[in-house]
Amino acid sequence: MAAVQNEIFAAGLRKTPTDKATIMAAYIDPEDRIQCVVAEDDDGRILGFQSLRLAKVGNPWDVAEGWGIIGTHVSPLAARRGVGSALFKDTLRAAREFGLRSIDASIGADNMLGQAYYEAMGFQTYRTPNGLVCKAFYL
């Protein structure tokens, strides 16, 4: 998963590189994690991943308590191959099973690819704080 984020960084689409420990802390181990789904190719190479967390009071994204918080990371080497759509299908199932009613995607205002992806998945802009475009998906 770190390799995916570092490929995104190398393509100039992420501000900082990452490592395994950061990935574990942010996506695998947090207590508010609902799911983290991974897409792989036939050789087991990770093409992308998507995390879904439960927003709690005081979360760093200022998302309303009880909402889901989604993060999507797809390698530029796997772009436009349906990876993001496949990830969201599984994440949406998990969100429904968990009983979420809304999901937030907080995207950098300069990340046009990310904004287009979430719009294609059915998210709508609902707020724009400090250099972010926050999109909501209502279940």
mmCIF file with all atom_site columns, C-alpha atoms in Angstrom:
data_model
loop_
_atom_site.group_PDB
_atom_site.id
_atom_site.type_symbol
_atom_site.label_atom_id
_atom_site.label_alt_id
_atom_site.label_comp_id
_atom_site.label_asym_id
_atom_site.label_entity_id
_atom_site.label_seq_id
_atom_site.pdbx_PDB_ins_code
_atom_site.Cartn_x
_atom_site.Cartn_y
_atom_site.Cartn_z
_atom_site.occupancy
_atom_site.B_iso_or_equiv
_atom_site.pdbx_formal_charge
_atom_site.auth_seq_id
_atom_site.auth_comp_id
_atom_site.auth_asym_id
_atom_site.auth_atom_id
_atom_site.pdbx_PDB_model_num
ATOM 1   C CA . MET A 1 1   ? 0.000   0.000   0.000   1.00 0.00 ? 1   MET A CA 1
ATOM 2   C CA . ALA A 1 2   ? 2.921   2.316   0.666   1.00 0.00 ? 2   ALA A CA 1
ATOM 3   C CA . ALA A 1 3   ? 4.133   1.567   -2.864  1.00 0.00 ? 3   ALA A CA 1
ATOM 4   C CA . VAL A 1 4   ? 0.817   2.828   -4.273  1.00 0.00 ? 4   VAL A CA 1
ATOM 5   C CA . GLN A 1 5   ? 1.029   6.096   -2.347  1.00 0.00 ? 5   GLN A CA 1
ATOM 6   C CA . ASN A 1 6   ? 4.669   6.520   -3.347  1.00 0.00 ? 6   ASN A CA 1
ATOM 7   C CA . GLU A 1 7   ? 3.749   5.989   -7.017  1.00 0.00 ? 7   GLU A CA 1
ATOM 8   C CA . ILE A 1 8   ? 1.139   8.715   -6.568  1.00 0.00 ? 8   ILE A CA 1
ATOM 9   C CA . PHE A 1 9   ? 3.837   10.929  -4.986  1.00 0.00 ? 9   PHE A CA 1
ATOM 10  C CA . ALA A 1 10  ? 6.296   10.203  -7.832  1.00 0.00 ? 10  ALA A CA 1
ATOM 11  C CA . ALA A 1 11  ? 3.635   11.257  -10.341 1.00 0.00 ? 11  ALA A CA 1
ATOM 12  C CA . GLY A 1 12  ? 3.332   14.614  -8.557  1.00 0.00 ? 12  GLY A CA 1
ATOM 13  C CA . LEU A 1 13  ? -0.162  13.842  -7.266  1.00 0.00 ? 13  LEU A CA 1
ATOM 14  C CA . ARG A 1 14  ? 0.701   13.550  -3.570  1.00 0.00 ? 14  ARG A CA 1
ATOM 15  C CA . LYS A 1 15  ? 2.643   16.020  -1.439  1.00 0.00 ? 15  LYS A CA 1
ATOM 16  C CA . THR A 1 16  ? 4.754   13.544  0.577   1.00 0.00 ? 16  THR A CA 1
ATOM 17  C CA . PRO A 1 17  ? 6.046   9.980   0.294   1.00 0.00 ? 17  PRO A CA 1
ATOM 18  C CA . THR A 1 18  ? 5.073   7.405   2.910   1.00 0.00 ? 18  THR A CA 1
ATOM 19  C CA . ASP A 1 19  ? 6.210   4.175   4.546   1.00 0.00 ? 19  ASP A CA 1
ATOM 20  C CA . LYS A 1 20  ? 4.704   0.948   5.896   1.00 0.00 ? 20  LYS A CA 1
ATOM 21  C CA . ALA A 1 21  ? 4.428   2.213   9.490   1.00 0.00 ? 21  ALA A CA 1
ATOM 22  C CA . THR A 1 22  ? 2.453   5.261   8.382   1.00 0.00 ? 22  THR A CA 1
ATOM 23  C CA . ILE A 1 23  ? 0.149   3.109   6.254   1.00 0.00 ? 23  ILE A CA 1
ATOM 24  C CA . MET A 1 24  ? -0.462  0.726   9.154   1.00 0.00 ? 24  MET A CA 1
ATOM 25  C CA . ALA A 1 25  ? -1.261  3.567   11.550  1.00 0.00 ? 25  ALA A CA 1
ATOM 26  C CA . ALA A 1 26  ? -3.503  5.447   9.123   1.00 0.00 ? 26  ALA A CA 1
ATOM 27  C CA . TYR A 1 27  ? -5.398  2.679   7.345   1.00 0.00 ? 27  TYR A CA 1
ATOM 28  C CA . ILE A 1 28  ? -5.038  -0.713  9.037   1.00 0.00 ? 28  ILE A CA 1
ATOM 29  C CA . ASP A 1 29  ? -4.788  -0.123  12.789  1.00 0.00 ? 29  ASP A CA 1
ATOM 30  C CA . PRO A 1 30  ? -6.993  2.894   13.658  1.00 0.00 ? 30  PRO A CA 1
ATOM 31  C CA . GLU A 1 31  ? -9.812  2.116   16.080  1.00 0.00 ? 31  GLU A CA 1
ATOM 32  C CA . ASP A 1 32  ? -12.311 3.998   13.888  1.00 0.00 ? 32  ASP A CA 1
ATOM 33  C CA . ARG A 1 33  ? -11.632 1.794   10.834  1.00 0.00 ? 33  ARG A CA 1
ATOM 34  C CA . ILE A 1 34  ? -14.688 0.229   9.250   1.00 0.00 ? 34  ILE A CA 1
ATOM 35  C CA . GLN A 1 35  ? -12.865 -1.301  6.295   1.00 0.00 ? 35  GLN A CA 1
ATOM 36  C CA . CYS A 1 36  ? -9.787  -1.029  4.129   1.00 0.00 ? 36  CYS A CA 1
ATOM 37  C CA . VAL A 1 37  ? -10.128 -2.845  0.814   1.00 0.00 ? 37  VAL A CA 1
ATOM 38  C CA . VAL A 1 38  ? -7.270  -3.554  -1.596  1.00 0.00 ? 38  VAL A CA 1
ATOM 39  C CA . ALA A 1 39  ? -7.311  -4.180  -5.363  1.00 0.00 ? 39  ALA A CA 1
ATOM 40  C CA . GLU A 1 40  ? -4.598  -6.436  -6.765  1.00 0.00 ? 40  GLU A CA 1
ATOM 41  C CA . ASP A 1 41  ? -3.600  -7.609  -10.219 1.00 0.00 ? 41  ASP A CA 1
ATOM 42  C CA . ASP A 1 42  ? -3.235  -11.299 -11.118 1.00 0.00 ? 42  ASP A CA 1
ATOM 43  C CA . ASP A 1 43  ? 0.326   -11.304 -9.773  1.00 0.00 ? 43  ASP A CA 1
ATOM 44  C CA . GLY A 1 44  ? -0.717  -9.955  -6.366  1.00 0.00 ? 44  GLY A CA 1
ATOM 45  C CA . ARG A 1 45  ? 0.625   -6.423  -7.004  1.00 0.00 ? 45  ARG A CA 1
ATOM 46  C CA . ILE A 1 46  ? -1.490  -3.841  -5.180  1.00 0.00 ? 46  ILE A CA 1
ATOM 47  C CA . LEU A 1 47  ? -3.121  -1.469  -7.663  1.00 0.00 ? 47  LEU A CA 1
ATOM 48  C CA . GLY A 1 48  ? -5.031  0.620   -5.165  1.00 0.00 ? 48  GLY A CA 1
ATOM 49  C CA . PHE A 1 49  ? -6.824  0.708   -1.857  1.00 0.00 ? 49  PHE A CA 1
ATOM 50  C CA . GLN A 1 50  ? -9.743  2.457   -0.241  1.00 0.00 ? 50  GLN A CA 1
ATOM 51  C CA . SER A 1 51  ? -10.303 3.104   3.438   1.00 0.00 ? 51  SER A CA 1
ATOM 52  C CA . LEU A 1 52  ? -13.535 3.769   5.266   1.00 0.00 ? 52  LEU A CA 1
ATOM 53  C CA . ARG A 1 53  ? -13.513 5.140   8.796   1.00 0.00 ? 53  ARG A CA 1
ATOM 54  C CA . LEU A 1 54  ? -16.166 6.251   11.237  1.00 0.00 ? 54  LEU A CA 1
ATOM 55  C CA . ALA A 1 55  ? -16.080 9.972   12.011  1.00 0.00 ? 55  ALA A CA 1
ATOM 56  C CA . LYS A 1 56  ? -15.823 10.619  15.728  1.00 0.00 ? 56  LYS A CA 1
ATOM 57  C CA . VAL A 1 57  ? -16.002 13.914  17.613  1.00 0.00 ? 57  VAL A CA 1
ATOM 58  C CA . GLY A 1 58  ? -12.870 15.991  16.999  1.00 0.00 ? 58  GLY A CA 1
ATOM 59  C CA . ASN A 1 59  ? -11.656 14.062  13.942  1.00 0.00 ? 59  ASN A CA 1
ATOM 60  C CA . PRO A 1 60  ? -8.923  15.878  11.972  1.00 0.00 ? 60  PRO A CA 1
ATOM 61  C CA . TRP A 1 61  ? -11.172 16.351  8.917   1.00 0.00 ? 61  TRP A CA 1
ATOM 62  C CA . ASP A 1 62  ? -13.962 18.063  10.899  1.00 0.00 ? 62  ASP A CA 1
ATOM 63  C CA . VAL A 1 63  ? -16.477 15.578  9.510   1.00 0.00 ? 63  VAL A CA 1
ATOM 64  C CA . ALA A 1 64  ? -19.763 15.243  11.401  1.00 0.00 ? 64  ALA A CA 1
ATOM 65  C CA . GLU A 1 65  ? -19.830 12.502  14.013  1.00 0.00 ? 65  GLU A CA 1
ATOM 66  C CA . GLY A 1 66  ? -21.331 9.279   12.678  1.00 0.00 ? 66  GLY A CA 1
ATOM 67  C CA . TRP A 1 67  ? -20.463 9.908   9.038   1.00 0.00 ? 67  TRP A CA 1
ATOM 68  C CA . GLY A 1 68  ? -18.084 7.677   7.134   1.00 0.00 ? 68  GLY A CA 1
ATOM 69  C CA . ILE A 1 69  ? -14.749 9.098   5.977   1.00 0.00 ? 69  ILE A CA 1
ATOM 70  C CA . ILE A 1 70  ? -13.410 7.637   2.744   1.00 0.00 ? 70  ILE A CA 1
ATOM 71  C CA . GLY A 1 71  ? -9.910  7.741   1.281   1.00 0.00 ? 71  GLY A CA 1
ATOM 72  C CA . THR A 1 72  ? -9.057  6.373   -2.159  1.00 0.00 ? 72  THR A CA 1
ATOM 73  C CA . HIS A 1 73  ? -5.550  5.687   -3.446  1.00 0.00 ? 73  HIS A CA 1
ATOM 74  C CA . VAL A 1 74  ? -5.011  4.190   -6.912  1.00 0.00 ? 74  VAL A CA 1
ATOM 75  C CA . SER A 1 75  ? -1.620  3.845   -8.563  1.00 0.00 ? 75  SER A CA 1
ATOM 76  C CA . PRO A 1 76  ? -1.255  6.060   -11.638 1.00 0.00 ? 76  PRO A CA 1
ATOM 77  C CA . LEU A 1 77  ? -0.028  2.881   -13.356 1.00 0.00 ? 77  LEU A CA 1
ATOM 78  C CA . ALA A 1 78  ? -3.531  1.422   -12.867 1.00 0.00 ? 78  ALA A CA 1
ATOM 79  C CA . ALA A 1 79  ? -5.542  4.542   -13.724 1.00 0.00 ? 79  ALA A CA 1
ATOM 80  C CA . ARG A 1 80  ? -8.636  4.279   -15.915 1.00 0.00 ? 80  ARG A CA 1
ATOM 81  C CA . ARG A 1 81  ? -8.878  0.481   -15.481 1.00 0.00 ? 81  ARG A CA 1
ATOM 82  C CA . GLY A 1 82  ? -11.914 0.366   -13.194 1.00 0.00 ? 82  GLY A CA 1
ATOM 83  C CA . VAL A 1 83  ? -9.904  -0.045  -9.992  1.00 0.00 ? 83  VAL A CA 1
ATOM 84  C CA . GLY A 1 84  ? -11.563 2.873   -8.210  1.00 0.00 ? 84  GLY A CA 1
ATOM 85  C CA . SER A 1 85  ? -15.054 1.759   -9.223  1.00 0.00 ? 85  SER A CA 1
ATOM 86  C CA . ALA A 1 86  ? -14.396 -1.779  -7.985  1.00 0.00 ? 86  ALA A CA 1
ATOM 87  C CA . LEU A 1 87  ? -13.036 -0.476  -4.690  1.00 0.00 ? 87  LEU A CA 1
ATOM 88  C CA . PHE A 1 88  ? -16.051 1.774   -4.158  1.00 0.00 ? 88  PHE A CA 1
ATOM 89  C CA . LYS A 1 89  ? -18.490 -1.053  -4.857  1.00 0.00 ? 89  LYS A CA 1
ATOM 90  C CA . ASP A 1 90  ? -16.985 -3.022  -1.956  1.00 0.00 ? 90  ASP A CA 1
ATOM 91  C CA . THR A 1 91  ? -16.728 0.046   0.292   1.00 0.00 ? 91  THR A CA 1
ATOM 92  C CA . LEU A 1 92  ? -20.355 0.968   -0.366  1.00 0.00 ? 92  LEU A CA 1
ATOM 93  C CA . ARG A 1 93  ? -21.429 -2.544  0.654   1.00 0.00 ? 93  ARG A CA 1
ATOM 94  C CA . ALA A 1 94  ? -19.445 -2.201  3.899   1.00 0.00 ? 94  ALA A CA 1
ATOM 95  C CA . ALA A 1 95  ? -20.939 1.251   4.559   1.00 0.00 ? 95  ALA A CA 1
ATOM 96  C CA . ARG A 1 96  ? -24.458 -0.113  4.180   1.00 0.00 ? 96  ARG A CA 1
ATOM 97  C CA . GLU A 1 97  ? -23.716 -3.120  6.391   1.00 0.00 ? 97  GLU A CA 1
ATOM 98  C CA . PHE A 1 98  ? -22.303 -0.784  9.050   1.00 0.00 ? 98  PHE A CA 1
ATOM 99  C CA . GLY A 1 99  ? -25.402 1.416   8.853   1.00 0.00 ? 99  GLY A CA 1
ATOM 100 C CA . LEU A 1 100 ? -23.784 4.623   7.621   1.00 0.00 ? 100 LEU A CA 1
ATOM 101 C CA . ARG A 1 101 ? -26.093 7.244   6.181   1.00 0.00 ? 101 ARG A CA 1
ATOM 102 C CA . SER A 1 102 ? -23.428 9.604   4.753   1.00 0.00 ? 102 SER A CA 1
ATOM 103 C CA . ILE A 1 103 ? -19.806 9.378   3.598   1.00 0.00 ? 103 ILE A CA 1
ATOM 104 C CA . ASP A 1 104 ? -17.365 12.300  3.347   1.00 0.00 ? 104 ASP A CA 1
ATOM 105 C CA . ALA A 1 105 ? -14.528 12.553  0.840   1.00 0.00 ? 105 ALA A CA 1
ATOM 106 C CA . SER A 1 106 ? -12.215 15.494  1.611   1.00 0.00 ? 106 SER A CA 1
ATOM 107 C CA . ILE A 1 107 ? -10.176 16.236  -1.513  1.00 0.00 ? 107 ILE A CA 1
ATOM 108 C CA . GLY A 1 108 ? -7.520  18.852  -2.162  1.00 0.00 ? 108 GLY A CA 1
ATOM 109 C CA . ALA A 1 109 ? -8.969  21.745  -4.158  1.00 0.00 ? 109 ALA A CA 1
ATOM 110 C CA . ASP A 1 110 ? -6.142  21.259  -6.671  1.00 0.00 ? 110 ASP A CA 1
ATOM 111 C CA . ASN A 1 111 ? -6.817  17.509  -7.052  1.00 0.00 ? 111 ASN A CA 1
ATOM 112 C CA . MET A 1 112 ? -9.053  17.554  -10.107 1.00 0.00 ? 112 MET A CA 1
ATOM 113 C CA . LEU A 1 113 ? -8.640  13.802  -10.701 1.00 0.00 ? 113 LEU A CA 1
ATOM 114 C CA . GLY A 1 114 ? -9.831  13.020  -7.190  1.00 0.00 ? 114 GLY A CA 1
ATOM 115 C CA . GLN A 1 115 ? -12.781 15.370  -7.476  1.00 0.00 ? 115 GLN A CA 1
ATOM 116 C CA . ALA A 1 116 ? -13.792 13.837  -10.816 1.00 0.00 ? 116 ALA A CA 1
ATOM 117 C CA . TYR A 1 117 ? -13.526 10.313  -9.386  1.00 0.00 ? 117 TYR A CA 1
ATOM 118 C CA . TYR A 1 118 ? -15.803 11.038  -6.442  1.00 0.00 ? 118 TYR A CA 1
ATOM 119 C CA . GLU A 1 119 ? -18.304 12.859  -8.659  1.00 0.00 ? 119 GLU A CA 1
ATOM 120 C CA . ALA A 1 120 ? -18.385 9.821   -10.963 1.00 0.00 ? 120 ALA A CA 1
ATOM 121 C CA . MET A 1 121 ? -19.156 7.666   -7.912  1.00 0.00 ? 121 MET A CA 1
ATOM 122 C CA . GLY A 1 122 ? -22.117 9.921   -7.032  1.00 0.00 ? 122 GLY A CA 1
ATOM 123 C CA . PHE A 1 123 ? -20.603 12.257  -4.418  1.00 0.00 ? 123 PHE A CA 1
ATOM 124 C CA . GLN A 1 124 ? -21.742 15.904  -4.288  1.00 0.00 ? 124 GLN A CA 1
ATOM 125 C CA . THR A 1 125 ? -19.846 18.926  -2.983  1.00 0.00 ? 125 THR A CA 1
ATOM 126 C CA . TYR A 1 126 ? -21.260 20.062  0.364   1.00 0.00 ? 126 TYR A CA 1
ATOM 127 C CA . ARG A 1 127 ? -18.526 22.328  1.770   1.00 0.00 ? 127 ARG A CA 1
ATOM 128 C CA . THR A 1 128 ? -15.184 23.870  0.778   1.00 0.00 ? 128 THR A CA 1
ATOM 129 C CA . PRO A 1 129 ? -12.991 24.623  3.821   1.00 0.00 ? 129 PRO A CA 1
ATOM 130 C CA . ASN A 1 130 ? -9.349  25.788  3.589   1.00 0.00 ? 130 ASN A CA 1
ATOM 131 C CA . GLY A 1 131 ? -8.148  24.414  0.253   1.00 0.00 ? 131 GLY A CA 1
ATOM 132 C CA . LEU A 1 132 ? -10.398 21.348  0.328   1.00 0.00 ? 132 LEU A CA 1
ATOM 133 C CA . VAL A 1 133 ? -13.451 20.281  -1.592  1.00 0.00 ? 133 VAL A CA 1
ATOM 134 C CA . CYS A 1 134 ? -15.572 18.045  0.648   1.00 0.00 ? 134 CYS A CA 1
ATOM 135 C CA . LYS A 1 135 ? -17.975 15.777  -1.150  1.00 0.00 ? 135 LYS A CA 1
ATOM 136 C CA . ALA A 1 136 ? -20.767 13.732  0.392   1.00 0.00 ? 136 ALA A CA 1
ATOM 137 C CA . PHE A 1 137 ? -22.363 10.475  -0.637  1.00 0.00 ? 137 PHE A CA 1
ATOM 138 C CA . TYR A 1 138 ? -25.794 9.880   0.882   1.00 0.00 ? 138 TYR A CA 1
ATOM 139 C CA . LEU A 1 139 ? -26.854 6.277   1.344   1.00 0.00 ? 139 LEU A CA 1
#
